[in-house]
Amino acid sequence: MKILVAIKRVQDYNVKVRPKSDGSDVDIDGIKMGINPFDENALEEALRLREKDLATEITVVSIGDSKNEDVLRHGLAMGANRAILIESEEYLQPLGVAKVLKGLVEKEKPDLILLGKLALDSDAGQTGQMLAGLLNYPQGTFVSKIEIDNNKLIVTREIDGGTNILEMNMPAVLTADLRLNEPRFVKLPNLMMARKKIIEKFKVSELASDTSTQLELLEVSVPPSRKAGIKVNSVKELLEKLKDNEGIRL
Amino acid sequence: MFKVISAAKYWDGEVDLLVMGKNTENVAQNAAKIKDVSSVIRFDGDHLEHLLAEDAAKIVEMLSNNYQVILAAHSWFSRNFLPRVAAILNVSLITDVLKIENNNVYTRAIYAGNVHAKIQSKDPIQLLTIHTSLFEVCTKDGGDAKIIKKDTPPATNLTSWKSEKINKSDRPALIDAKIVISGGRSLGSEENFDKVLSPLVDKVGAALGATRSAVDAGYAPNEIQVGQTGVVVAPELYMAVGVSGANQHVYGMKDSRVVVAINNDPDATIFQFADYGLVADLFDAIPEINKLIKE
Ligand SMILES: Cc1cc2nc3c(=O)[nH]c(=O)nc-3n(C[C@H](O)[C@H](O)[C@H](O)COP(=O)(O)OP(=O)(O)OC[C@H]3O[C@@H](n4cnc5c(N)ncnc54)[C@H](O)[C@@H]3O)c2cc1C
């Protein structure tokens, strides 16, 4: 079984990103970047499937400029067999990404495509479902458990108020929740070795003819944030303030 | 749903409601009473009982020709199948819309809520999910919509449903509750969630929430996680108990009307977001609140 894992390079989750001074976009110059956490869970799960002899080859793919090589090398260091960079100077919207990945899936023919359930930058949470729709593949989103039985995928996934379990044939698209697993730490020697590996490259145009969307970013801004209020000295004062100032009686 | 209808009214067109499921007659009849709904479109089928993304997407795709705007509440349900619809229709989906403006311009949060983006969409069909806590509830009755039953397309059979686990509780649902009391990892155990927080939660009729660290540690179930990767709430009163105030948590509660934080670290980030902060050990403060409101 071949697995394709799509990974995105995003800001570190502790970083507070700010708009550029002209409000045209966000300012990510010099910010600590890395692999999107959900994508790391997706890759970890692929590695575990290979360790159980359920998968043979794991390929990581990322779309973007040459800076994305660092997350691909991170993926190789974690244990991926191959890495593919799809070169794009433009920041693609989910629909564009899904179209490019569709082109790659048609070339590579993986049995399973794993992605993160959302990316920390755009917070869109769409690419996996879009890819499944374009390919007319079964989809399993927000997945916290993956089992394979008789070549069928059995996945536990989040629904409003709980979880459900779905079964599907492969090829299929799954998107990973953070709960799926705890990603392994990358060891330094592995990182050194990953530096020497070849990163295969494609151009966007080789995989998809049109990746444009009808969306335009007009402006970014800092949202009004809550202001810190007052400190109260006791539980009694807290309850009084809630009652007198806010009309809330506990 | 009531809030999605008020969002839909932003466009001055007719608003139709789509109902998919098994035995949807009652649901459709009730939906028809909502004011300002023109038609309730009903799809019924055994295979729609546990609605799968592939089947839901097929139905919305079938209907899409008739509509310029398709919207739903931002939930795990809509997030599962609407992106699939978008790709099939070759349009974009804008998720978690905070504000609707003229000319199909929308505001949504990016970068864990640290930045707001204004986006314009020129797609022929505007496909959206709505951040419901920021929209008003529409008038629930006085309407008299037509109910139109459509032929359900056959099952796609791409995935099959096996089982589901819904954690039932007698407490109000997190998203509807007037008061939400959330506990952090500092509670230390599932037992302490039960012994320390639950009595207060139940006494004031609140919903119980938790941080991701508390959920990960197994102190609280998955579906009560508040935050970017959990539920977003905006109650009248939000009490953060032993919660540090990480970005991702604040994302899920910052629109609450009044925020109370109880934390024993005077420098905890959560105090920057709290209207009332109490520096105290939660194991003292919570029982004390309980005692005082009893009297
Ligand atoms: C991709 C990603 C997504 C995430 N999504 C979410 C999300 O949706 N929701 C979420 O909550 N988190 C989320 N997180 C995790 C988030 O970054 C924080 O780690 C988490 O919110 C911290 O939980 P906590 O406040 O319970 O724990 P901690 O950060 O450990 O804080 C515990 C707090 O309790 C206080 N305390 C300790 N003992 C006491 C006591 N006896 N009395 C009073 N106070 C006490 C401490 O001073 C401290 O402030 C996400 C993280 C990532 C990377």
CSV table of N, CA, C and O in Angstrom, one decimal, chain A residues 84-137:
chain,number,residue,atom,x,y,z
A,84,ILE,N,8.2,15.2,-2.2
A,84,ILE,CA,7.9,15.9,-3.5
A,84,ILE,C,7.6,17.3,-3.2
A,84,ILE,O,6.7,17.6,-2.3
A,85,LEU,N,8.3,18.2,-3.8
A,85,LEU,CA,7.9,19.7,-3.7
A,85,LEU,C,7.2,20.1,-5.0
A,85,LEU,O,7.8,19.9,-6.1
A,86,ILE,N,6.0,20.6,-4.9
A,86,ILE,CA,5.4,21.2,-6.0
A,86,ILE,C,5.6,22.7,-6.0
A,86,ILE,O,5.1,23.4,-5.0
A,87,GLU,N,6.4,23.2,-6.9
A,87,GLU,CA,6.9,24.6,-6.8
A,87,GLU,C,5.8,25.5,-7.2
A,87,GLU,O,5.2,25.5,-8.3
A,88,SER,N,5.6,26.5,-6.3
A,88,SER,CA,4.6,27.5,-6.5
A,88,SER,C,5.0,28.8,-5.8
A,88,SER,O,5.3,28.7,-4.6
A,89,GLU,N,5.1,29.9,-6.5
A,89,GLU,CA,5.4,31.1,-5.8
A,89,GLU,C,4.2,31.8,-5.2
A,89,GLU,O,4.3,32.6,-4.3
A,90,GLU,N,3.1,31.3,-5.7
A,90,GLU,CA,1.8,31.9,-5.3
A,90,GLU,C,1.3,31.1,-4.1
A,90,GLU,O,1.5,29.9,-4.0
A,91,TYR,N,0.5,31.8,-3.2
A,91,TYR,CA,-0.1,31.1,-2.1
A,91,TYR,C,-1.5,30.6,-2.6
A,91,TYR,O,-2.3,31.4,-3.0
A,92,LEU,N,-1.6,29.3,-2.7
A,92,LEU,CA,-2.8,28.7,-3.3
A,92,LEU,C,-3.9,28.6,-2.2
A,92,LEU,O,-3.7,28.3,-1.1
A,93,GLN,N,-5.2,28.8,-2.7
A,93,GLN,CA,-6.4,28.6,-1.8
A,93,GLN,C,-6.6,27.1,-1.8
A,93,GLN,O,-6.2,26.3,-2.7
A,94,PRO,N,-7.5,26.6,-0.8
A,94,PRO,CA,-7.7,25.2,-0.7
A,94,PRO,C,-8.2,24.5,-2.0
A,94,PRO,O,-7.7,23.4,-2.4
A,95,LEU,N,-9.0,25.2,-2.8
A,95,LEU,CA,-9.5,24.6,-4.0
A,95,LEU,C,-8.3,24.4,-5.0
A,95,LEU,O,-8.2,23.4,-5.7
A,96,GLY,N,-7.4,25.4,-5.1
A,96,GLY,CA,-6.2,25.3,-5.9
A,96,GLY,C,-5.3,24.1,-5.5
A,96,GLY,O,-4.8,23.3,-6.3
A,97,VAL,N,-5.1,24.0,-4.1
A,97,VAL,CA,-4.3,23.0,-3.6
A,97,VAL,C,-4.9,21.6,-3.9
A,97,VAL,O,-4.2,20.7,-4.4
A,98,ALA,N,-6.2,21.5,-3.8
A,98,ALA,CA,-6.9,20.2,-4.0
A,98,ALA,C,-6.7,19.8,-5.5
A,98,ALA,O,-6.5,18.6,-5.8
A,99,LYS,N,-6.8,20.8,-6.4
A,99,LYS,CA,-6.6,20.5,-7.8
A,99,LYS,C,-5.2,20.0,-8.1
A,99,LYS,O,-5.0,19.1,-8.9
A,100,VAL,N,-4.2,20.6,-7.5
A,100,VAL,CA,-2.9,20.2,-7.7
A,100,VAL,C,-2.6,18.8,-7.2
A,100,VAL,O,-2.0,17.9,-7.8
A,101,LEU,N,-3.2,18.6,-6.0
A,101,LEU,CA,-3.0,17.2,-5.4
A,101,LEU,C,-3.7,16.2,-6.2
A,101,LEU,O,-3.2,15.0,-6.3
A,102,LYS,N,-4.8,16.5,-6.8
A,102,LYS,CA,-5.5,15.6,-7.6
A,102,LYS,C,-4.6,15.1,-8.8
A,102,LYS,O,-4.5,14.0,-9.1
A,103,GLY,N,-4.0,16.1,-9.4
A,103,GLY,CA,-3.0,15.8,-10.5
A,103,GLY,C,-1.9,14.9,-10.0
A,103,GLY,O,-1.6,13.9,-10.7
A,104,LEU,N,-1.4,15.1,-8.8
A,104,LEU,CA,-0.4,14.2,-8.3
A,104,LEU,C,-0.9,12.8,-8.0
A,104,LEU,O,-0.2,11.8,-8.2
A,105,VAL,N,-2.1,12.8,-7.4
A,105,VAL,CA,-2.7,11.5,-7.1
A,105,VAL,C,-2.9,10.6,-8.4
A,105,VAL,O,-2.6,9.4,-8.4
A,106,GLU,N,-3.3,11.3,-9.5
A,106,GLU,CA,-3.5,10.6,-10.7
A,106,GLU,C,-2.1,10.0,-11.3
A,106,GLU,O,-2.1,9.0,-11.9
A,107,LYS,N,-1.0,10.7,-11.0
A,107,LYS,CA,0.3,10.3,-11.4
A,107,LYS,C,0.8,9.1,-10.5
A,107,LYS,O,1.3,8.1,-10.9
A,108,GLU,N,0.6,9.4,-9.2
A,108,GLU,CA,1.3,8.5,-8.2
A,108,GLU,C,0.4,7.3,-7.8
A,108,GLU,O,0.9,6.3,-7.3
A,109,LYS,N,-0.9,7.5,-7.9
A,109,LYS,CA,-1.8,6.4,-7.6
A,109,LYS,C,-1.7,5.8,-6.1
A,109,LYS,O,-1.5,4.6,-6.0
A,110,PRO,N,-1.6,6.7,-5.1
A,110,PRO,CA,-1.6,6.2,-3.8
A,110,PRO,C,-2.9,5.5,-3.4
A,110,PRO,O,-3.9,5.8,-4.0
A,111,ASP,N,-2.8,4.6,-2.4
A,111,ASP,CA,-4.0,3.9,-2.0
A,111,ASP,C,-4.7,4.7,-0.9
A,111,ASP,O,-5.9,4.6,-0.7
A,112,LEU,N,-3.9,5.5,-0.2
A,112,LEU,CA,-4.4,6.3,0.9
A,112,LEU,C,-3.8,7.7,0.8
A,112,LEU,O,-2.6,7.8,0.7
A,113,ILE,N,-4.6,8.7,1.0
A,113,ILE,CA,-4.1,10.1,1.0
A,113,ILE,C,-4.4,10.6,2.4
A,113,ILE,O,-5.6,10.6,2.8
A,114,LEU,N,-3.4,11.0,3.2
A,114,LEU,CA,-3.6,11.6,4.5
A,114,LEU,C,-3.2,13.0,4.5
A,114,LEU,O,-2.2,13.4,4.0
A,115,LEU,N,-4.1,13.8,5.2
A,115,LEU,CA,-3.8,15.3,5.3
A,115,LEU,C,-4.2,15.6,6.8
A,115,LEU,O,-4.9,14.9,7.5
A,116,GLY,N,-3.8,16.8,7.2
A,116,GLY,CA,-4.2,17.3,8.5
A,116,GLY,C,-5.7,17.9,8.3
A,116,GLY,O,-6.1,18.2,7.2
A,117,LYS,N,-6.4,17.9,9.4
A,117,LYS,CA,-7.8,18.4,9.3
A,117,LYS,C,-7.9,19.9,9.1
A,117,LYS,O,-8.9,20.3,8.6
A,118,LEU,N,-6.9,20.6,9.5
A,118,LEU,CA,-6.9,22.0,9.1
A,118,LEU,C,-5.5,22.5,9.3
A,118,LEU,O,-4.6,21.9,9.8
A,119,ALA,N,-5.2,23.7,8.7
A,119,ALA,CA,-3.9,24.3,8.8
A,119,ALA,C,-4.0,25.5,9.7
A,119,ALA,O,-4.9,26.3,9.7
A,120,LEU,N,-2.9,25.7,10.5
A,120,LEU,CA,-2.9,26.8,11.6
A,120,LEU,C,-2.9,28.2,11.0
A,120,LEU,O,-3.2,29.1,11.7
A,121,ASP,N,-2.6,28.3,9.7
A,121,ASP,CA,-2.5,29.7,9.2
A,121,ASP,C,-3.9,30.1,8.7
A,121,ASP,O,-4.5,31.0,9.2
A,122,SER,N,-4.5,29.4,7.7
A,122,SER,CA,-5.7,29.8,7.1
A,122,SER,C,-6.9,29.3,7.9
A,122,SER,O,-8.0,29.9,7.7
A,123,ASP,N,-6.7,28.3,8.7
A,123,ASP,CA,-7.8,27.7,9.5
A,123,ASP,C,-9.0,27.3,8.6
A,123,ASP,O,-10.2,27.4,9.0
A,124,ALA,N,-8.8,26.9,7.3
A,124,ALA,CA,-9.9,26.7,6.4
A,124,ALA,C,-10.5,25.3,6.6
A,124,ALA,O,-11.7,25.1,6.7
A,125,GLY,N,-9.6,24.3,6.8
A,125,GLY,CA,-10.1,22.9,7.0
A,125,GLY,C,-10.9,22.3,5.8
A,125,GLY,O,-11.9,21.7,6.0
A,126,GLN,N,-10.4,22.5,4.6
A,126,GLN,CA,-11.2,22.1,3.5
A,126,GLN,C,-10.4,21.2,2.5
A,126,GLN,O,-11.1,20.5,1.7
A,127,THR,N,-9.1,21.2,2.5
A,127,THR,CA,-8.4,20.6,1.4
A,127,THR,C,-8.7,19.1,1.2
A,127,THR,O,-8.9,18.7,0.1
A,128,GLY,N,-8.7,18.4,2.3
A,128,GLY,CA,-9.0,16.9,2.2
A,128,GLY,C,-10.3,16.6,1.6
A,128,GLY,O,-10.4,15.8,0.7
A,129,GLN,N,-11.3,17.3,2.1
A,129,GLN,CA,-12.7,17.0,1.6
A,129,GLN,C,-12.8,17.4,0.1
A,129,GLN,O,-13.5,16.8,-0.7
A,130,MET,N,-12.1,18.5,-0.3
A,130,MET,CA,-12.2,19.0,-1.7
A,130,MET,C,-11.5,18.0,-2.6
A,130,MET,O,-12.0,17.6,-3.6
A,131,LEU,N,-10.3,17.5,-2.1
A,131,LEU,CA,-9.6,16.5,-2.9
A,131,LEU,C,-10.5,15.2,-3.1
A,131,LEU,O,-10.6,14.7,-4.2
A,132,ALA,N,-11.1,14.8,-2.0
A,132,ALA,CA,-12.0,13.6,-2.1
A,132,ALA,C,-13.1,13.9,-3.1
A,132,ALA,O,-13.5,13.0,-3.9
A,133,GLY,N,-13.7,15.1,-3.0
A,133,GLY,CA,-14.8,15.4,-4.0
A,133,GLY,C,-14.3,15.4,-5.4
A,133,GLY,O,-15.0,14.9,-6.3
A,134,LEU,N,-13.1,16.0,-5.7
A,134,LEU,CA,-12.6,16.0,-7.0
A,134,LEU,C,-12.3,14.6,-7.6
A,134,LEU,O,-12.5,14.4,-8.8
A,135,LEU,N,-11.9,13.8,-6.7
A,135,LEU,CA,-11.5,12.4,-7.1
A,135,LEU,C,-12.7,11.4,-7.1
A,135,LEU,O,-12.6,10.3,-7.5
A,136,ASN,N,-13.8,11.9,-6.5
A,136,ASN,CA,-14.9,11.0,-6.1
A,136,ASN,C,-14.4,9.8,-5.3
A,136,ASN,O,-14.9,8.7,-5.5
A,137,TYR,N,-13.6,10.1,-4.3
A,137,TYR,CA,-13.1,9.1,-3.4
A,137,TYR,C,-13.9,9.2,-2.1
A,137,TYR,O,-14.5,10.2,-1.8
